[in-house]
XYZ file of C-alpha atoms in Angstrom:
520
model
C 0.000 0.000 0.000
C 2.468 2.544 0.891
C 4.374 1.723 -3.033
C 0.601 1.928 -4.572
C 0.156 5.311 -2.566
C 3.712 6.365 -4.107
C 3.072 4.690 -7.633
C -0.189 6.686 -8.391
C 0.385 10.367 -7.809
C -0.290 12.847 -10.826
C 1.630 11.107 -13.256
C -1.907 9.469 -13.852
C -3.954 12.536 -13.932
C -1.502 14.382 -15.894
C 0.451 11.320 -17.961
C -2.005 10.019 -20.389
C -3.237 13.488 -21.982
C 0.737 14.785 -22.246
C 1.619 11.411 -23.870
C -1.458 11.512 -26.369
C -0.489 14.768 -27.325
C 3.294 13.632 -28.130
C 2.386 10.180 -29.714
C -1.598 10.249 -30.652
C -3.297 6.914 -30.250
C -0.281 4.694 -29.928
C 0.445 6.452 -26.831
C -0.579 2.935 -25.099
C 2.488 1.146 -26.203
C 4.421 4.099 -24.370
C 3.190 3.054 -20.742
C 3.732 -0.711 -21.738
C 7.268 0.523 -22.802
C 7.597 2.334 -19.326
C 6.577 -0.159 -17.574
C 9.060 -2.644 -19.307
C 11.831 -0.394 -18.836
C 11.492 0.291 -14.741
C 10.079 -3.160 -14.561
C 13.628 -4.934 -15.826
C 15.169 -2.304 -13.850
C 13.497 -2.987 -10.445
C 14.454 -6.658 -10.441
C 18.186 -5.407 -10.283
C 16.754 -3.552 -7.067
C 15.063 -6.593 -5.481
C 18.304 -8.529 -5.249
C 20.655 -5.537 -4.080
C 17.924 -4.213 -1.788
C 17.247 -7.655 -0.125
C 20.600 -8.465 0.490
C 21.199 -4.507 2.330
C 17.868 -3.589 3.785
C 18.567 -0.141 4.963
C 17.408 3.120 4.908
C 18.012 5.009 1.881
C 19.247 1.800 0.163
C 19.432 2.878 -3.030
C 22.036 5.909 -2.241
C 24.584 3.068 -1.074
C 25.084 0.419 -3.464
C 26.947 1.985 -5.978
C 29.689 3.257 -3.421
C 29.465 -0.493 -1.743
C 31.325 -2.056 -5.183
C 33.129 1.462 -6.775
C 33.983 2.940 -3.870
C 32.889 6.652 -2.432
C 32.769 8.976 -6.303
C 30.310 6.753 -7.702
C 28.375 6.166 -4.640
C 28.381 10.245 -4.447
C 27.191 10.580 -7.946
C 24.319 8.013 -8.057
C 23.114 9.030 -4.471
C 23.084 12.337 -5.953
C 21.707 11.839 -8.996
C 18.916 9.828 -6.934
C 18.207 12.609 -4.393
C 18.163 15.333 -7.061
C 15.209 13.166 -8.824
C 13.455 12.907 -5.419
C 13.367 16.168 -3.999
C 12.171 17.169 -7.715
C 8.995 14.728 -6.727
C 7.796 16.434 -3.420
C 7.191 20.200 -5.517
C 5.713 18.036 -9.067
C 3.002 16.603 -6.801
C 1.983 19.867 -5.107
C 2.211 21.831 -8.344
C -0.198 19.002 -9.733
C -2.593 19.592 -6.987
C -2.546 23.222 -7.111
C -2.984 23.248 -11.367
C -6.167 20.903 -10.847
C -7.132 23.600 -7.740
C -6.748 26.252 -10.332
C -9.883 25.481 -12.284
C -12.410 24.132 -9.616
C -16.048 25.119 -10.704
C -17.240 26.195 -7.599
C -17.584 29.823 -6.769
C -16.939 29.437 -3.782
C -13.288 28.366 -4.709
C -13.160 31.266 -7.146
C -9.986 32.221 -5.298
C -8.213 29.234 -6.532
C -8.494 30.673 -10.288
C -5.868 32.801 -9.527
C -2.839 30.157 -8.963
C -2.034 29.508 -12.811
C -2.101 31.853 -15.465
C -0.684 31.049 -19.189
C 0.087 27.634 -18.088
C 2.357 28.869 -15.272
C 2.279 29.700 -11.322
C 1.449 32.852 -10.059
C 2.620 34.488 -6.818
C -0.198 33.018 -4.758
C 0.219 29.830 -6.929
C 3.874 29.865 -5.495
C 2.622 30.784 -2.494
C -0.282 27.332 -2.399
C 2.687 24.760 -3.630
C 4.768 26.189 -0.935
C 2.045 25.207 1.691
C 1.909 21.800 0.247
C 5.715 21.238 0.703
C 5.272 22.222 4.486
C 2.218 19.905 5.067
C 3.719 16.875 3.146
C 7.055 17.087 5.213
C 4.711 17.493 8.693
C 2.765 14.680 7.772
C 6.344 12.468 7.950
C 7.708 14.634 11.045
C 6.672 12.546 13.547
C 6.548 8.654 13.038
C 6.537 6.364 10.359
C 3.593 4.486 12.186
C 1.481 7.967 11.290
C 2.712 7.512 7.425
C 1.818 4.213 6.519
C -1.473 4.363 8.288
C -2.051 7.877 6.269
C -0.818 6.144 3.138
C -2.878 3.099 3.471
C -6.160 4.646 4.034
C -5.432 6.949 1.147
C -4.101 4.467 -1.516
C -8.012 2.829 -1.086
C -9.189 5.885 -2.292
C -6.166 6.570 -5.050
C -7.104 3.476 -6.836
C -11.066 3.464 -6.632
C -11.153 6.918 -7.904
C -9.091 6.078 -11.446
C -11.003 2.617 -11.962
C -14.390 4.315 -11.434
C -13.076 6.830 -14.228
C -12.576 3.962 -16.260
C -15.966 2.475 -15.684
C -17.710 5.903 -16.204
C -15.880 7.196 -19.026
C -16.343 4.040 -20.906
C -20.165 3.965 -20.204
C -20.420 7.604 -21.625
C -18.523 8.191 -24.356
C -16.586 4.766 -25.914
C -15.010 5.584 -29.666
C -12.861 2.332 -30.425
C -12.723 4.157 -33.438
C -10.160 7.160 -32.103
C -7.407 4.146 -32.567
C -8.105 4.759 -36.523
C -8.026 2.438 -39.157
C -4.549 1.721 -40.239
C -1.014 2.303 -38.624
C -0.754 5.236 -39.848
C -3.749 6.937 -38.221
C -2.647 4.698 -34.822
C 0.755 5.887 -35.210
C -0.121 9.841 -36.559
C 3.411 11.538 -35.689
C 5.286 7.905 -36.451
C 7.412 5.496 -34.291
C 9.897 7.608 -32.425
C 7.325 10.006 -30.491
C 6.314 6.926 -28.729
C 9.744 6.073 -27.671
C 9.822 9.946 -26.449
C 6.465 10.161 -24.445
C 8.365 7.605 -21.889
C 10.126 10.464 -20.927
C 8.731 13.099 -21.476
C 4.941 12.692 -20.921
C 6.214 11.884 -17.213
C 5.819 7.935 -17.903
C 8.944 6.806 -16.337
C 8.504 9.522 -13.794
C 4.998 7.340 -13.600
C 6.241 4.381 -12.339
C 9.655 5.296 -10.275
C 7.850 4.862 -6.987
C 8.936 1.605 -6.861
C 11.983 2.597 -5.197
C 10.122 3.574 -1.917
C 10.276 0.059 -1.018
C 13.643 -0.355 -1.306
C 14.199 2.951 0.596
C 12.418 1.917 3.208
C 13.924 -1.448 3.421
C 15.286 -1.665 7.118
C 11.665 0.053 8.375
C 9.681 -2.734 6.335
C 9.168 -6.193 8.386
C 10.623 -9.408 6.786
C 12.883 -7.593 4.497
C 14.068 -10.895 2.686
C 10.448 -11.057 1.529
C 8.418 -8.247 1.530
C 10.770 -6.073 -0.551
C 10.346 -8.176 -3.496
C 6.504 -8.626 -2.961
C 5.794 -5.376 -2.193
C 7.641 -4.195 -5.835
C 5.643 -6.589 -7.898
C 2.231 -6.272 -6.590
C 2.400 -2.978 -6.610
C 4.091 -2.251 -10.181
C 1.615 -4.733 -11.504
C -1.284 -3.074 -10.369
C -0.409 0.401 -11.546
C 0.689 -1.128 -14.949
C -2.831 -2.128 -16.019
C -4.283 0.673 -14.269
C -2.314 3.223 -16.174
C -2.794 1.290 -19.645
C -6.266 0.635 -19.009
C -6.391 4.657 -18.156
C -4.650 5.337 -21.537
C -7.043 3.718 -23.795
C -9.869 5.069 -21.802
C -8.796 8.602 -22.080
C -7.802 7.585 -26.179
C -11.458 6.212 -26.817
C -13.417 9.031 -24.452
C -12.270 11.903 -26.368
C -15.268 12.654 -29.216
C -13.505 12.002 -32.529
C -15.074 15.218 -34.047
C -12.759 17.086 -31.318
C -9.946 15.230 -32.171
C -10.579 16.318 -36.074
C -11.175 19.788 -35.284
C -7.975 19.886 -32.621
C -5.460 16.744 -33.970
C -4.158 15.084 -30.776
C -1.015 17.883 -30.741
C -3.720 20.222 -29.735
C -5.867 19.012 -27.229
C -5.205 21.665 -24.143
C -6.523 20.408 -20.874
C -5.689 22.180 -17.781
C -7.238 19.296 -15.846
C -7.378 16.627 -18.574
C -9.487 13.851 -17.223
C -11.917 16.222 -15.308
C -12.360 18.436 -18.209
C -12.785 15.612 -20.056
C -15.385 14.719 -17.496
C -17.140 17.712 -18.332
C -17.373 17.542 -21.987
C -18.942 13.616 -21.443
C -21.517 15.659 -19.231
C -20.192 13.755 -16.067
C -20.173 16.835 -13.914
C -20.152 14.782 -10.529
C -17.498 12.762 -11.715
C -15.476 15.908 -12.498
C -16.002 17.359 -8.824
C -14.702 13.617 -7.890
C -12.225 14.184 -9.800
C -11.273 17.514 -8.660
C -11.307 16.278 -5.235
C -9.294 13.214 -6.094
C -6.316 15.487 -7.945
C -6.304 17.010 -4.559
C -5.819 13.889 -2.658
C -3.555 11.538 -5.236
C -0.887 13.885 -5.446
C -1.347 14.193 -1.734
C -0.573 11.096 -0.819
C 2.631 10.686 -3.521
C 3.713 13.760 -2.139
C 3.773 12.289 1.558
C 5.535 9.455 0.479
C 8.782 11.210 -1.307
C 9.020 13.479 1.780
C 9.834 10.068 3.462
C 11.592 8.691 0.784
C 13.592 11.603 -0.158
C 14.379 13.103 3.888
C 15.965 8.982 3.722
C 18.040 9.137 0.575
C 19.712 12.499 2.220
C 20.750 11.075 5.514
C 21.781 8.183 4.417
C 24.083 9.692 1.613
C 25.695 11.415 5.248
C 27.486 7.603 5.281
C 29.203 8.398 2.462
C 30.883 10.953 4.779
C 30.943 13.785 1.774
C 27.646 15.284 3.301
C 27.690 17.473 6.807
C 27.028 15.043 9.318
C 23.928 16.949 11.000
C 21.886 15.944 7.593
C 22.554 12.098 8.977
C 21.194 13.025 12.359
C 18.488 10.729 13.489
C 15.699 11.860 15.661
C 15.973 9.672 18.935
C 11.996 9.234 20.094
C 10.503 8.755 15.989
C 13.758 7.152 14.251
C 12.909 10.183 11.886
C 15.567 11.870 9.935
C 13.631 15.345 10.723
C 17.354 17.875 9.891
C 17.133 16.192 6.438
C 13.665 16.356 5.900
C 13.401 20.397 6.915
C 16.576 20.702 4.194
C 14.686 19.184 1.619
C 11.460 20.942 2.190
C 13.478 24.448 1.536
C 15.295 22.264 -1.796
C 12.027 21.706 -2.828
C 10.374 24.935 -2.801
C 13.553 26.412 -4.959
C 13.094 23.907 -7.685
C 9.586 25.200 -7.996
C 10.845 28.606 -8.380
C 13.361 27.156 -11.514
C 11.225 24.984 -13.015
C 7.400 26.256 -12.783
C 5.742 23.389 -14.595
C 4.876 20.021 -14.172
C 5.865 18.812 -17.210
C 10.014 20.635 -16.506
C 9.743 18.620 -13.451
C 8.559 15.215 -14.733
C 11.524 15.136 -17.625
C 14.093 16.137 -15.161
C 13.340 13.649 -12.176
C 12.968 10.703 -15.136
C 16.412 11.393 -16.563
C 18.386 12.099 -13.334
C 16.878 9.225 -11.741
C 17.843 6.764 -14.857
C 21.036 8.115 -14.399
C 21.129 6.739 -11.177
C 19.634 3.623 -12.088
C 22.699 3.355 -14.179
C 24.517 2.198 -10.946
C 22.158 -0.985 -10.562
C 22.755 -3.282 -12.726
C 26.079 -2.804 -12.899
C 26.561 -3.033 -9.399
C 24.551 -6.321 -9.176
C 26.920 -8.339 -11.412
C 29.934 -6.458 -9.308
C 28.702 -8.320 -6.825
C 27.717 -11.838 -8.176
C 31.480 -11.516 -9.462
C 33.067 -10.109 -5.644
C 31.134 -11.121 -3.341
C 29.919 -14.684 -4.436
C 29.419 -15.900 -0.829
C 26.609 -12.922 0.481
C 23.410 -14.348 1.434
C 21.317 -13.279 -1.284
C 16.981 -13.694 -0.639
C 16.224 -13.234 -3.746
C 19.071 -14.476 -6.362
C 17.380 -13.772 -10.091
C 18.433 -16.576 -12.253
C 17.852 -14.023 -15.196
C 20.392 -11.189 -13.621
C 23.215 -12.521 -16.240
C 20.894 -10.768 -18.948
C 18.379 -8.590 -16.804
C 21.602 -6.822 -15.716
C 22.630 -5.446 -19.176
C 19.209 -5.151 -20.194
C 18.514 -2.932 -17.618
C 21.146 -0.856 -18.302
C 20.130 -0.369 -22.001
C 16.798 0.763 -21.405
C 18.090 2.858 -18.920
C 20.599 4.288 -21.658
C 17.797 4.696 -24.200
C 15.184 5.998 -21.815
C 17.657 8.467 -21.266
C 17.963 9.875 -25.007
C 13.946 9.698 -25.388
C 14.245 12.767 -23.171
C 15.704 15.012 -25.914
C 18.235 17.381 -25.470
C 18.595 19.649 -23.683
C 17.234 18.010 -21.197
C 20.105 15.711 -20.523
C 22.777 17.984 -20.824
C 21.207 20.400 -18.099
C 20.488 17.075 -15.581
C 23.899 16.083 -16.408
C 24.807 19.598 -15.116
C 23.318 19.380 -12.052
C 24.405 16.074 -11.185
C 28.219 17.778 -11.790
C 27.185 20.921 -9.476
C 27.119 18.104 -6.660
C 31.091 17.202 -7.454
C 32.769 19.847 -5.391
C 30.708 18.500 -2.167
C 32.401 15.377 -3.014
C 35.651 16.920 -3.367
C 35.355 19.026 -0.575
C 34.550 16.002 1.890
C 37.863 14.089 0.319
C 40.324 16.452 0.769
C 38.748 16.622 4.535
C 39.500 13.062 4.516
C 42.641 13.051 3.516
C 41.853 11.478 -0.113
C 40.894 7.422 1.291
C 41.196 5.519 -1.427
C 40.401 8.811 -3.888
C 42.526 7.051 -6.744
C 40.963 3.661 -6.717
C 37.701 5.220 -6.243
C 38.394 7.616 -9.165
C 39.440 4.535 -11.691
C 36.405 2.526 -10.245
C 34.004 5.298 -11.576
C 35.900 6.187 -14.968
C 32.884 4.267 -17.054
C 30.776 6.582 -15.481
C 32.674 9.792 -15.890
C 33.282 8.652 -19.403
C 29.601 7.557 -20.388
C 28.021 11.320 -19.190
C 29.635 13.008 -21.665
C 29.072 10.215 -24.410
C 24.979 10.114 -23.633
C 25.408 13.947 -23.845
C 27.140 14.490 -27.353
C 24.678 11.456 -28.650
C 21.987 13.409 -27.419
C 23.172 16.619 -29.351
C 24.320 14.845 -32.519
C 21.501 12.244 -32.758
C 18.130 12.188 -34.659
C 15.915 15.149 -34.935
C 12.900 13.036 -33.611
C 14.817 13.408 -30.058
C 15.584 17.060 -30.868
C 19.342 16.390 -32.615
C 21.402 17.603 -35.068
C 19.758 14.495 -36.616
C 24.085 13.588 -37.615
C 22.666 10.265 -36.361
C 19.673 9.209 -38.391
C 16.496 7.411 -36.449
C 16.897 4.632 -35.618
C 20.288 4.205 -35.925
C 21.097 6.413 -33.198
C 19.206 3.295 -31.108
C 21.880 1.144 -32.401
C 24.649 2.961 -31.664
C 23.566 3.324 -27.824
C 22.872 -0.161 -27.351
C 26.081 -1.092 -28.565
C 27.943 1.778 -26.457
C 25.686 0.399 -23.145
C 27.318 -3.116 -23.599
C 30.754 -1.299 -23.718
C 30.194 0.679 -20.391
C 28.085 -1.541 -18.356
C 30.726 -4.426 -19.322
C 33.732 -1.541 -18.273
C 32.000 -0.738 -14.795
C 31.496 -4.285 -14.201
C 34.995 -4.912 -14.813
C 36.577 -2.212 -12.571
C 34.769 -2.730 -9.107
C 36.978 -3.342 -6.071
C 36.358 -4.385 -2.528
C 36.804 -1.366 0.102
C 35.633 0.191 3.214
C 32.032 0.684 2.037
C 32.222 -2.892 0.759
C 33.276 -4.423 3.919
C 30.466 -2.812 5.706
C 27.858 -3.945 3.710
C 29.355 -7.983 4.010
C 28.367 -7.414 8.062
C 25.018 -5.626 7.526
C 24.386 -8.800 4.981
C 25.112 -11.447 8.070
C 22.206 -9.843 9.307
C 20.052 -10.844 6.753
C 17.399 -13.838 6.993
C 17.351 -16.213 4.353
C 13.824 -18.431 3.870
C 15.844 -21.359 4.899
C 17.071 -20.090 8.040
């Protein structure tokens, strides 16, 4: 429950309108691609997070088999994406706010204007921030029982949308009549909408899971469970949402607009609306209050986590690590990234900025994953592993792939400027070593080279490659695919190849002793 009230945030209320606009009809096989590409990604995560339950896994594998430069950069790379997540769900509350009916909310008209926040839109994301980080200050008893009484009402809300919507206004015929009417704007747009319609950004909520893994009873079980329920679920509910949204729409709108320019400022409520559902769309109104809500509740959690425990890598103060004695809360960490949060809003204004930066920083950290798996299948053969995926040998560079691709869909400039940011967190890194005394800097350094090398490659590919992806279009469509497949093999094969068995390595061999196999 508390993945499902992570998994469906806005990215549903939002997602299937901004992906029909990039890819038309065929804007279905986009979620199935999503959900393919975090899917074969997350069963990297099962293994590594069941054999290190701890809080704020996922900022610690990396730097447990390369050492601390490319733990630094994936935790980074990870937090960046997750403090982007608290501000996307409060902006998506506040733009469905914006156009309640009622006139009694009449004051709520004023938050958006031209597609963007206004001062006293600023002013009601802010106020979200504060209440989602509150809502996590004080025990983690308080935020599953808030999550789980909310994710009952997160998923009866979307599947009554599909029941209504269906009953109301069904046009199998919006899918057209031959591949070229399903596929309008051609293949590569639905390659794109991954990214960019917020589909990967969708589905990342997997990760709360493993984040949470040393708060979450029967680790060696529950982690892997709790990721395929819940992924599973939100897979068929998101499709199923897709088509119904696709096959709702009246196709004499869709001649007059074309699918580029159907403008919804709350797509499935004023969708609602124009099916002459006007309960539904107060329902709805109410529910894109409480959805992103709950999402938003969830990453403060997650997110307060990821920053503490990237304090282990000792190249973060120390305070940010601090633990609250009576809630096991990290509260320092959680304030910090409340006051992150709210300046992201100011730089990126939109929910769509936010959705293509937190999918492409965190598939840069997802990077670390597989790689760091089949480090550890190679170094540390004797860990007690839960779950051991007898796939991993080609899950592991599979995962990496789509991870590489996913990462082009999202067009440049968008991974040059998250590629940026991940860089702006380097001199913390440096800062903390030369504290240190440099431990291990040139091992760690030679351990992380793929990485450092592959950041500018995915960069210049992005600038270079095909138009559809917003390139020079040097690299025609879709042999720009080809080349980055064959690159991913070369990298993923390099950082497998240079791990080594440190400090952060050692550690992580006595926190696995702890771990309960099903046999024991």
């Amino acid at each position: 429950m508390l993945a499902l009230g992570a998994l469906i945030g806005s990215g549903w209320l939002f997602g299937s309108w901004e992906a029909t606009k990039v890819a038309g009809p065929a804007a279905i096989i986009s979620w199935v691609i999503g959900a393919i590409v975090i899917g074969v990604i997350a069963y990297n995560y099962v293994e590594l997070g069941t054999m290190f339950p701890q809080s704020g896994g996922m900022s610690k594998y990396a730097q447990i088999t390369h050492g601390s430069l490319l733990g630094f950069m994936a935790a980074w790379a990870n937090w960046v994406s997750l403090i982007a997540l608290i501000p996307i769900e409060a902006i998506a509350a506040v733009q469905y706010m914006s156009s309640w009916p009622w006139s009694w909310a009449s004051w709520t008209h004023g938050f958006f204007s031209n597609t963007k926040l206004t001062l006293t839109g600023y002013v009601a994301v802010i106020i979200f921030i504060l209440i989602f980080t509150l809502l996590n200050y004080w025990s983690v008893n308080l935020l599953t029982r808030f999550t789980s009484f909310i994710s009952v009402f997160k998923i009866g809300i979307p599947v009554l949308v599909i029941v209504m919507f269906t009953m109301s206004g069904f046009h199998p015929e919006n899918y057209g009549q031959s591949i070229s009417e399903f596929m309008p704007y051609g293949t590569a747009p639905i390659f794109a909408a991954t990214t960019v319609a917020g589909i990967i950004f969708s589905f990342n909520a997997f990760q709360t899971v493993i984040n949470m893994g040393s708060e979450i009873k029967k680790p060696e079980r529950n982690i892997g469970l709790g990721i395929a329920i819940s992924l599973g679920i939100t897979t068929v509910l998101y499709v199923v949402l897709q088509s119904t949204y696709i096959t709702s729409l009246d196709p004499a709108f869709i001649a007059e607009h074309g699918w580029h320019g159907i403008n919804f400022q709350s797509p499935f409520a004023d969708l609602a609306t124009l099916l002459g559902l006007h309960w539904l769309s107060v329902l709805l109104y109410m529910d894109a209050f409480v959805s992103p809500f709950g999402t938003g509740v969830s990453f403060a959690a997650t997110a307060s986590r990821t920053l503490a425990a990237m304090v282990s890598n000792n190249h973060m103060p120390k305070f940010l690590g601090k633990i609250n004695d009576q809630y096991g809360i990290p509260r320092i960490a959680m304030a910090v990234n409340a006051i992150l949060s709210v300046i992201l809003v100011l730089i990126f204004p939109s929910w769509t900025a936010l959705a293509s930066v937190i999918s492409t920083s965190t598939l840069i950290a997802y990077l670390t994953g597989p790689v760091s798996v089949m480090s550890l299948r190679k170094d540390g053969k004797d860990l007690r592993r839960p779950f051991k995926g007898k796939l991993m040998p080609v899950m592991a560079p599979l995962a990496f792939i789509l991870a590489s691709l996913a990462t082009y869909w999202a067009m440049f400039p968008t991974t040059l400027e998250v590629i940026v940011v991940i860089i702006l967190g380097l001199p913390f890194y440096f800062f903390y070593e030369k504290k240190l005394g440099y431990p291990n800097t040139k091992k760690a350094f030679k351990s992380s080279a793929w990485m450092l090398a592959y950041l500018p490659f995915i960069s210049l590919i992005s600038y270079i490659g095909s138009h559809e992806f917003n390139g020079l279009n040097w690299i025609h469509y879709p042999w720009d695919f080809v080349v980055i497949i064959i690159a991913s093999l070369f990298f993923y094969n390099w950082g497998v190849r240079t791990s080594f068995q440190g400090r952060y390595f050692n550690e992580a061999v006595e926190l696995n002793k702890t771990v309960v196999l099903e046999d024991d």
